[in-house]
Tab-separated table of C-alpha atoms in Angstrom:
chain	number	residue	atom	x	y	z
A	84	GLU	CA	9.477	-5.336	-14.724
A	85	VAL	CA	12.505	-7.636	-14.804
A	86	SER	CA	15.253	-6.534	-12.465
A	87	THR	CA	18.904	-7.570	-12.624
A	88	ASP	CA	19.811	-5.973	-9.299
A	89	ASP	CA	21.978	-7.707	-6.780
A	90	PRO	CA	19.750	-10.347	-5.109
A	91	GLU	CA	21.116	-9.310	-1.727
A	92	THR	CA	19.693	-5.779	-2.096
A	93	ALA	CA	16.624	-6.557	-4.222
A	94	PHE	CA	14.515	-7.098	-1.104
A	95	SER	CA	15.955	-4.179	0.883
A	96	THR	CA	13.655	-1.418	2.136
A	97	LEU	CA	14.241	2.254	2.957
A	98	ALA	CA	13.714	1.592	6.661
A	99	ASN	CA	14.359	-1.596	8.582
A	100	ARG	CA	11.165	-3.657	8.886
A	101	GLU	CA	12.685	-6.475	10.941
A	102	GLY	CA	11.861	-4.675	14.173
A	103	LEU	CA	8.272	-3.975	13.158
A	104	ASN	CA	5.673	-5.677	15.291
A	105	PRO	CA	2.476	-4.181	13.866
A	106	GLU	CA	-0.690	-4.523	15.888
A	107	GLU	CA	-3.154	-6.954	14.307
A	108	GLY	CA	-6.195	-5.106	12.995
A	109	SER	CA	-4.150	-2.008	12.123
A	110	LEU	CA	-3.258	-0.375	8.816
A	111	HIS	CA	0.410	-1.073	9.521
A	112	HIS	CA	-0.378	-4.773	9.859
A	113	CYS	CA	-2.276	-4.711	6.533
A	114	LEU	CA	0.689	-3.078	4.766
A	115	TYR	CA	3.156	-5.435	6.438
A	116	GLN	CA	1.177	-8.479	5.282
A	117	PHE	CA	0.732	-7.105	1.748
A	118	THR	CA	4.473	-6.464	1.369
A	119	ARG	CA	5.762	-9.586	3.125
A	120	ASN	CA	8.387	-11.817	1.555
A	121	GLU	CA	6.809	-14.892	-0.064
A	122	LYS	CA	8.467	-18.162	-1.079
A	123	LEU	CA	7.440	-19.613	-4.448
A	124	THR	CA	7.813	-23.400	-4.333
A	125	GLU	CA	6.206	-26.560	-5.721
A	126	THR	CA	3.341	-25.568	-8.089
A	127	ASN	CA	4.208	-21.887	-7.603
A	128	LYS	CA	7.788	-22.200	-8.872
A	129	LEU	CA	9.034	-19.486	-11.215
A	130	LEU	CA	9.926	-20.117	-14.862
A	131	CYS	CA	13.633	-19.294	-15.044
A	132	ASP	CA	14.916	-18.233	-18.478
A	133	VAL	CA	18.547	-18.473	-17.370
A	134	CYS	CA	18.097	-22.010	-16.028
A	135	THR	CA	16.171	-23.029	-19.163
A	136	GLN	CA	18.890	-21.725	-21.482
A	137	ARG	CA	21.549	-23.448	-19.409
A	138	HIS	CA	19.614	-26.724	-19.626
A	139	CYS	CA	18.467	-26.541	-23.266
A	140	GLY	CA	21.233	-24.601	-24.939
A	141	PRO	CA	20.642	-21.710	-27.399
A	142	LYS	CA	17.401	-19.742	-27.257
A	143	ASN	CA	16.165	-20.891	-30.659
A	144	ASN	CA	15.951	-24.486	-29.421
A	145	ILE	CA	13.920	-23.751	-26.299
A	146	LYS	CA	10.476	-23.451	-27.899
A	147	SER	CA	10.913	-26.535	-30.039
A	148	GLU	CA	12.118	-28.753	-27.224
A	149	LYS	CA	9.874	-27.186	-24.548
A	150	LYS	CA	12.154	-28.213	-21.721
A	151	TYR	CA	11.311	-25.309	-19.474
A	152	VAL	CA	13.019	-25.170	-16.108
A	153	TYR	CA	11.151	-23.916	-13.050
A	154	THR	CA	12.929	-22.936	-9.851
A	155	ASN	CA	12.171	-21.924	-6.288
A	156	ALA	CA	12.042	-18.169	-5.880
A	157	LYS	CA	11.217	-15.313	-3.543
A	158	LYS	CA	8.599	-12.658	-4.233
A	159	GLN	CA	7.977	-9.367	-2.497
A	160	MET	CA	5.807	-6.425	-3.501
A	161	LEU	CA	7.307	-3.077	-2.457
A	162	ILE	CA	6.586	0.540	-3.374
A	163	SER	CA	9.046	1.750	-6.021
A	164	LEU	CA	7.628	5.274	-6.453
A	165	ALA	CA	6.191	7.195	-3.489
A	166	PRO	CA	3.066	8.988	-4.806
A	167	PRO	CA	2.111	12.583	-3.948
A	168	ILE	CA	-1.335	11.311	-2.940
A	169	LEU	CA	-1.569	7.894	-1.301
A	170	THR	CA	-4.917	6.107	-1.698
A	171	LEU	CA	-5.425	2.931	0.324
A	172	HIS	CA	-8.380	0.657	-0.423
A	173	LEU	CA	-9.228	-1.781	2.368
A	174	LYS	CA	-10.676	-5.132	1.347
A	175	ARG	CA	-13.898	-5.272	3.344
A	176	PHE	CA	-15.336	-8.553	2.133
A	177	GLN	CA	-14.581	-12.224	2.575
A	178	HIS	CA	-15.848	-15.451	1.072
A	179	ALA	CA	-18.405	-17.384	3.093
A	180	GLY	CA	-18.974	-20.533	1.045
A	181	PHE	CA	-20.368	-19.372	-2.289
A	182	ASN	CA	-21.337	-15.975	-0.895
A	183	LEU	CA	-19.501	-12.781	-0.013
A	184	ARG	CA	-19.735	-11.320	3.463
A	185	LYS	CA	-18.850	-7.794	4.495
A	186	VAL	CA	-16.053	-7.328	7.041
A	187	ASN	CA	-17.176	-4.759	9.632
A	188	ARG	CA	-14.083	-4.943	11.817
A	189	HIS	CA	-12.507	-1.628	12.763
A	190	ILE	CA	-9.053	-1.142	11.208
A	191	LYS	CA	-6.871	1.195	13.243
A	192	PHE	CA	-5.220	3.865	11.082
A	193	PRO	CA	-2.965	6.826	12.019
A	194	GLU	CA	-3.035	10.527	11.189
A	195	VAL	CA	0.561	10.303	9.967
A	196	ILE	CA	1.977	7.148	8.429
A	197	ASP	CA	5.548	6.283	7.431
A	198	LEU	CA	5.779	4.222	4.235
A	199	ALA	CA	9.555	3.766	4.395
A	200	PRO	CA	9.398	0.160	5.714
A	201	PHE	CA	7.247	-0.712	2.700
A	202	CYS	CA	9.318	1.105	0.035
A	203	THR	CA	12.179	-0.397	-1.935
A	204	ALA	CA	15.613	0.898	-0.929
A	205	LYS	CA	15.898	2.439	-4.416
A	206	CYS	CA	12.553	4.282	-4.287
A	207	LYS	CA	12.717	6.617	-7.275
A	208	ASN	CA	11.510	9.913	-5.797
A	209	VAL	CA	13.000	9.718	-2.307
A	210	ALA	CA	16.207	11.655	-1.679
A	211	GLU	CA	19.263	9.535	-0.964
A	212	GLY	CA	19.779	9.082	2.743
A	213	ASN	CA	16.118	9.597	3.661
A	214	THR	CA	14.745	6.851	5.883
A	215	LYS	CA	11.240	8.283	6.246
A	216	VAL	CA	8.400	8.695	3.736
A	217	LEU	CA	5.658	10.419	5.709
A	218	TYR	CA	2.028	11.005	4.758
A	219	SER	CA	-0.739	12.978	6.484
A	220	LEU	CA	-4.377	11.840	6.455
A	221	TYR	CA	-6.881	14.198	4.794
A	222	GLY	CA	-9.813	12.032	3.691
A	223	VAL	CA	-11.748	8.892	4.645
A	224	VAL	CA	-14.625	7.120	2.919
A	225	GLU	CA	-16.852	4.963	5.120
A	226	HIS	CA	-19.514	2.435	4.082
A	227	SER	CA	-22.398	1.399	6.300
A	228	GLY	CA	-24.712	-1.480	5.466
A	229	THR	CA	-24.205	-4.867	3.844
A	230	MET	CA	-22.792	-6.265	0.604
A	231	ARG	CA	-26.209	-5.828	-1.014
A	232	SER	CA	-27.088	-2.324	0.146
A	233	GLY	CA	-25.700	0.525	2.191
A	234	HIS	CA	-24.656	4.142	2.324
A	235	TYR	CA	-21.332	5.921	1.688
A	236	THR	CA	-20.225	8.902	3.771
A	237	ALA	CA	-16.944	10.810	3.905
A	238	TYR	CA	-14.660	12.608	6.326
A	239	VAL	CA	-12.641	15.450	4.790
A	240	LYS	CA	-10.093	17.815	6.293
A	241	THR	CA	-10.166	21.409	5.077
A	242	ARG	CA	-6.653	22.841	5.028
A	243	ALA	CA	-4.525	25.504	3.370
A	244	MET	CA	-3.174	24.786	-0.099
A	245	SER	CA	0.317	23.334	-0.054
A	246	SER	CA	2.743	24.683	-2.657
A	247	HIS	CA	5.135	21.837	-1.776
A	248	LEU	CA	2.470	19.248	-2.632
A	249	SER	CA	1.691	21.098	-5.880
A	250	ASP	CA	5.366	20.955	-6.874
A	251	LEU	CA	5.408	17.238	-6.167
A	252	VAL	CA	2.255	16.592	-8.211
A	253	LEU	CA	3.217	18.799	-11.170
A	254	ARG	CA	7.015	18.474	-11.270
A	255	GLY	CA	7.850	15.412	-9.196
A	256	GLN	CA	9.935	17.555	-6.839
A	257	SER	CA	9.832	16.743	-3.133
A	258	GLN	CA	10.670	19.213	-0.362
A	259	ALA	CA	10.702	18.337	3.314
A	260	LEU	CA	7.763	19.597	5.374
A	261	GLU	CA	7.072	19.246	9.086
A	262	ALA	CA	6.652	15.629	10.125
A	263	GLU	CA	3.285	16.391	11.736
A	264	PRO	CA	-0.359	16.183	10.597
A	265	VAL	CA	-1.393	19.018	8.296
A	266	LYS	CA	-3.454	21.496	10.337
A	267	GLY	CA	-7.132	21.848	9.454
A	268	GLN	CA	-10.726	21.125	10.438
A	269	TRP	CA	-12.403	17.759	9.872
A	270	PHE	CA	-15.955	17.519	8.502
A	271	HIS	CA	-18.341	14.581	8.166
A	272	ILE	CA	-20.312	14.621	4.905
A	273	SER	CA	-23.444	12.528	4.322
A	274	ASP	CA	-25.391	13.526	1.200
A	275	THR	CA	-26.251	17.196	1.784
A	276	HIS	CA	-25.517	17.129	5.527
A	277	VAL	CA	-22.130	18.522	6.609
A	278	GLN	CA	-20.967	18.598	10.216
A	279	ALA	CA	-17.678	19.550	11.897
A	280	VAL	CA	-16.181	16.634	13.844
A	281	SER	CA	-13.133	15.872	15.975
A	282	VAL	CA	-10.134	13.903	14.758
A	283	SER	CA	-10.970	11.151	17.287
A	284	LYS	CA	-14.327	10.685	15.540
A	285	VAL	CA	-12.508	10.307	12.214
A	286	LEU	CA	-10.000	7.778	13.560
A	287	SER	CA	-12.800	5.643	15.015
A	288	SER	CA	-14.603	5.308	11.672
A	289	GLN	CA	-14.942	2.058	9.700
A	290	ALA	CA	-12.592	3.169	6.926
A	291	TYR	CA	-13.118	1.782	3.428
A	292	LEU	CA	-10.878	4.227	1.538
A	293	LEU	CA	-8.073	6.294	3.050
A	294	PHE	CA	-6.462	9.351	1.455
A	295	TYR	CA	-3.056	10.656	2.559
A	296	GLU	CA	-0.907	13.516	1.242
A	297	ARG	CA	2.858	13.358	1.289
A	298	LEU	CA	4.894	15.285	3.839
A	299	LEU	CA	8.430	13.889	3.440
């Protein structure tokens, strides 16, 4: 999507991220790195249509002359639409020569997460003036084993149905809820075995997929 917004506000976020100092090995650090500001220079320069037209003249001459102009640029990936259900997929593999190796490191993740520092200032379904976009954890998928074989299990929180969340899913309407984790009981599910567990057990798991539902 090509944006013609003011360059000074194009990289603005709902909440200030300058003061963020996310702990390495945490979900916040992963999101911070994924949404960081990148400089595109040298072989990564951006093809600039405006610069090309200025250099080559009218548009109809550009293709024939092929004098494309590339320029230094900035790139940043931010969330432009806060979803009702937030699904986060952690990359749990890395290249080891010509092979792939599984990453077993524990990634610290919270019960309630604020996406505002990672959302564009003009996030489409956030009310004007809001500086928080809160989500509550309700599901985790964990993988044990290696890249070649293993077993998937899940942690799921049973909770009362939320009419506010239904309105957001069906009509795109957001209403403020309490900025606290949704109350409920956590269960660990492995094939046909289901067992009630504590939230501390959930937060200590080797998360592969994380599922959050929107609060604010």
